[in-house]
Coordinates of C-alpha atoms in Angstrom, one line a residue:
Chain V
G21 CA 76.0 48.4 50.5
Q22 CA 77.1 47.0 46.8
Q23 CA 74.7 46.3 44.6
V24 CA 77.0 44.2 42.0
M25 CA 79.7 42.0 43.5
Q26 CA 82.4 40.9 41.5
I27 CA 84.9 38.2 41.8
P28 CA 87.7 38.1 42.2
Q29 CA 89.6 40.8 43.3
Y30 CA 92.7 40.4 41.9
Q31 CA 94.1 37.4 39.6
H32 CA 97.2 36.9 39.2
V33 CA 97.8 34.1 35.4
Q34 CA 101.0 33.4 33.8
E35 CA 101.2 34.4 30.5
G36 CA 99.3 32.4 27.9
E37 CA 96.3 31.3 30.8
D38 CA 93.2 31.4 30.9
F39 CA 91.5 34.0 32.9
T40 CA 87.6 35.0 34.2
T41 CA 86.0 36.7 36.4
Y42 CA 82.3 37.0 37.3
C43 CA 79.8 39.2 38.2
N44 CA 76.5 39.1 40.4
S45 CA 73.7 41.0 41.4
S46 CA 70.7 39.7 43.6
T47 CA 68.3 41.3 41.6
T48 CA 68.0 41.4 37.8
L49 CA 69.8 43.8 35.6
S50 CA 68.2 45.8 31.9
N51 CA 71.3 45.1 30.9
I52 CA 74.9 45.0 32.2
Q53 CA 78.3 46.5 30.7
W54 CA 82.1 45.8 31.0
Y55 CA 84.9 48.0 31.2
K56 CA 88.4 47.6 31.4
Q57 CA 91.1 50.5 33.4
R58 CA 94.6 50.0 32.6
P59 CA 96.9 50.8 35.2
G60 CA 97.3 54.3 35.7
G61 CA 94.3 55.0 33.2
H62 CA 90.7 55.5 33.2
P63 CA 88.0 53.0 32.5
V64 CA 86.9 52.1 28.7
F65 CA 83.4 51.0 27.3
L66 CA 84.4 47.6 26.4
I67 CA 80.6 45.6 25.6
Q68 CA 77.4 45.7 26.1
L69 CA 75.0 42.6 27.0
V70 CA 71.1 42.5 27.3
K71 CA 69.0 39.5 26.2
S72 CA 69.0 36.9 28.8
G73 CA 71.7 34.6 27.8
E74 CA 73.4 36.7 25.4
V75 CA 76.9 35.5 24.2
K76 CA 79.3 37.6 22.7
K77 CA 82.6 37.0 21.7
Q78 CA 85.8 39.5 20.8
K79 CA 88.8 38.5 19.3
R80 CA 89.9 36.2 22.9
L81 CA 87.5 37.3 24.9
T82 CA 83.6 36.3 25.8
F83 CA 81.4 37.4 27.6
Q84 CA 78.3 36.1 29.4
F85 CA 74.9 37.6 30.7
G86 CA 73.0 35.3 32.9
E87 CA 69.8 32.8 31.7
A88 CA 68.2 34.6 34.8
K89 CA 69.6 38.1 33.8
K90 CA 71.8 38.3 37.1
N91 CA 75.3 37.3 36.5
S92 CA 77.5 38.1 33.8
S93 CA 81.2 36.5 33.1
L94 CA 84.0 37.5 30.8
H95 CA 86.7 34.7 30.2
I96 CA 90.3 36.1 28.2
T97 CA 91.9 33.1 26.5
A98 CA 95.7 32.8 26.9
T99 CA 96.1 36.1 28.2
Q100 CA 98.4 38.3 26.6
T101 CA 100.7 41.5 28.6
T102 CA 98.4 43.9 27.1
D103 CA 95.5 42.3 29.0
V104 CA 96.8 44.2 32.1
G105 CA 94.2 45.7 34.3
T106 CA 91.2 46.2 36.1
Y107 CA 88.0 44.6 34.7
F108 CA 84.6 46.4 35.7
C109 CA 81.4 44.9 35.6
A110 CA 78.2 47.5 35.0
G111 CA 74.4 47.0 35.6
A112 CA 71.6 48.8 37.1
P113 CA 69.6 46.7 39.7
G114 CA 67.2 49.8 39.5
N115 CA 67.1 52.5 38.8
Q116 CA 70.5 53.7 39.6
F117 CA 73.6 52.3 37.4
Y118 CA 76.6 50.7 39.4
F119 CA 79.8 49.3 38.8
G120 CA 81.4 46.0 40.4
T121 CA 84.9 46.0 42.8
G122 CA 86.7 44.8 39.6
T123 CA 88.9 42.1 39.1
S124 CA 92.4 43.0 38.7
L125 CA 94.6 41.0 35.9
T126 CA 98.2 41.0 36.7
V127 CA 99.9 38.7 33.9
I128 CA 102.9 37.1 34.2
P129 CA 105.3 36.8 30.9
Chain F
N22 CA 87.5 65.7 19.2
A23 CA 89.1 65.8 23.0
G24 CA 85.3 63.0 24.5
V25 CA 85.9 64.4 28.4
T26 CA 88.1 66.6 30.0
Q27 CA 89.0 66.2 33.8
T28 CA 91.0 69.7 35.4
P29 CA 93.3 69.5 37.6
K30 CA 95.0 66.0 37.2
F31 CA 96.8 66.3 40.3
Q32 CA 95.8 68.3 43.7
V33 CA 96.9 68.4 47.5
L34 CA 94.6 69.9 50.1
K35 CA 94.7 70.9 53.5
T36 CA 91.9 69.4 55.3
G37 CA 89.3 72.2 55.4
Q38 CA 90.1 73.9 51.9
S39 CA 87.4 74.2 49.4
M40 CA 88.0 73.0 45.9
T41 CA 85.8 72.6 42.3
L42 CA 86.7 69.7 40.1
Q43 CA 85.8 71.0 36.9
C44 CA 84.4 68.3 34.0
A45 CA 83.1 69.2 30.3
Q46 CA 82.6 67.1 27.5
D47 CA 82.4 67.4 23.7
M48 CA 79.9 64.7 21.9
N49 CA 76.7 66.1 22.9
H50 CA 75.6 63.6 25.7
N51 CA 72.5 64.4 28.1
S52 CA 73.9 62.7 31.1
M53 CA 77.2 63.2 32.8
Y54 CA 78.4 61.6 36.6
W55 CA 81.2 61.7 39.4
Y56 CA 82.7 58.8 40.8
R57 CA 85.5 58.1 43.1
Q58 CA 87.6 54.9 42.8
D59 CA 89.0 53.9 45.8
P60 CA 91.2 50.5 46.2
G61 CA 88.8 47.6 46.9
M62 CA 85.8 49.7 45.9
G63 CA 85.4 50.0 42.9
L64 CA 83.3 52.9 41.2
R65 CA 80.9 55.1 43.5
L66 CA 78.7 56.8 42.2
I67 CA 78.9 60.8 44.0
Y68 CA 76.0 62.6 41.9
Y69 CA 75.0 62.3 38.5
S70 CA 73.1 64.6 36.3
A71 CA 70.7 63.0 34.0
S72 CA 69.6 65.7 31.8
E73 CA 70.9 69.6 31.7
G74 CA 69.1 71.3 34.7
T75 CA 68.5 68.2 36.6
T76 CA 71.1 66.8 39.4
D77 CA 70.5 63.7 42.0
K78 CA 72.9 61.6 44.7
G79 CA 74.5 58.8 43.7
E80 CA 76.0 56.2 46.4
V81 CA 78.1 58.2 48.5
P82 CA 77.2 62.2 47.7
N83 CA 77.9 63.3 51.6
G84 CA 80.4 66.6 51.9
Y85 CA 79.9 67.5 48.1
N86 CA 77.6 69.2 45.8
V87 CA 77.6 69.9 42.4
S88 CA 76.5 72.3 39.6
R89 CA 75.8 71.2 36.0
L90 CA 76.0 74.4 34.0
N91 CA 74.9 73.7 30.7
K92 CA 75.0 70.9 28.8
R93 CA 79.0 70.4 28.5
E94 CA 80.0 71.5 31.8
F95 CA 79.6 69.2 35.2
S96 CA 81.7 70.8 38.6
L97 CA 82.0 68.9 41.8
R98 CA 83.3 70.7 44.5
L99 CA 84.7 70.1 48.0
E100 CA 83.0 72.4 50.9
S101 CA 85.3 71.0 53.3
A102 CA 87.9 68.6 52.4
A103 CA 88.5 65.6 54.5
P104 CA 91.4 62.9 54.5
S105 CA 88.5 60.5 53.9
Q106 CA 88.1 62.5 50.3
T107 CA 91.5 61.7 49.2
S108 CA 90.1 59.5 46.3
V109 CA 90.9 59.4 42.7
Y110 CA 87.5 61.3 40.8
F111 CA 86.7 60.3 37.4
C112 CA 84.1 62.4 35.5
A113 CA 81.6 59.9 32.8
S114 CA 78.9 60.7 30.3
S115 CA 76.7 59.0 28.2
E116 CA 73.7 59.7 25.5
S117 CA 71.4 58.9 28.5
Y118 CA 71.2 58.2 31.6
G119 CA 71.6 54.9 33.6
S120 CA 72.0 51.9 31.9
G121 CA 71.8 51.6 28.3
T122 CA 74.8 54.0 26.5
E123 CA 78.3 53.7 27.2
A124 CA 80.0 56.3 29.3
F125 CA 83.1 57.8 28.6
F126 CA 85.2 58.7 31.5
G127 CA 87.7 61.2 31.4
Q128 CA 91.3 61.2 32.5
G129 CA 90.5 61.3 36.5
T130 CA 91.9 63.4 39.2
R131 CA 93.9 62.2 41.3
L132 CA 93.3 64.1 44.4
T133 CA 95.0 63.8 48.6
V134 CA 94.0 65.6 51.6
V135 CA 96.3 65.8 54.5

């Protein structure tokens, strides 16, 4: 079964609106990574979070790691058409590294 | 610096045919991975090689075999292709196994089994 769950599966937003995707694990994660995959492309690493409660920002993107290290979120402020793609979280609840199911973001101009 | 190179980019197979997907990385990474991506399923790990000379099963290994030919190359073989193996296949590499290091992905192989 899926070790790392991600919601929502799809999200459509108007350009300029905010967007958030959530990643959850039933077990503690040693760290969590986020990747972006453009349509027709391959996943590209965005960031890694390691510490409990950690928050990191990359321009309009804010990444959070939960206090219990079982969940994480990615928030995009004021989406742009260049944000289109699928966002994946990835973590290791055990000794294997699992990707979440991904959230596909569509930005309507 | 090419990163991770996969061949072929596209392939159509008939049920029962065999083929090998090739992957090579030029970043001197120790660990390499094969994933398949299906709609709504995310990326699922087929096999991985934590270091040269070792290979291990991932989440969905049935119907596949792998070979870590050397530190650079990691191939995936389908011995008898089935329609359920229609998918996009990605090879990836990282400095070390599992979490903690960034994974670099190849461009993917789009495989259709008819």
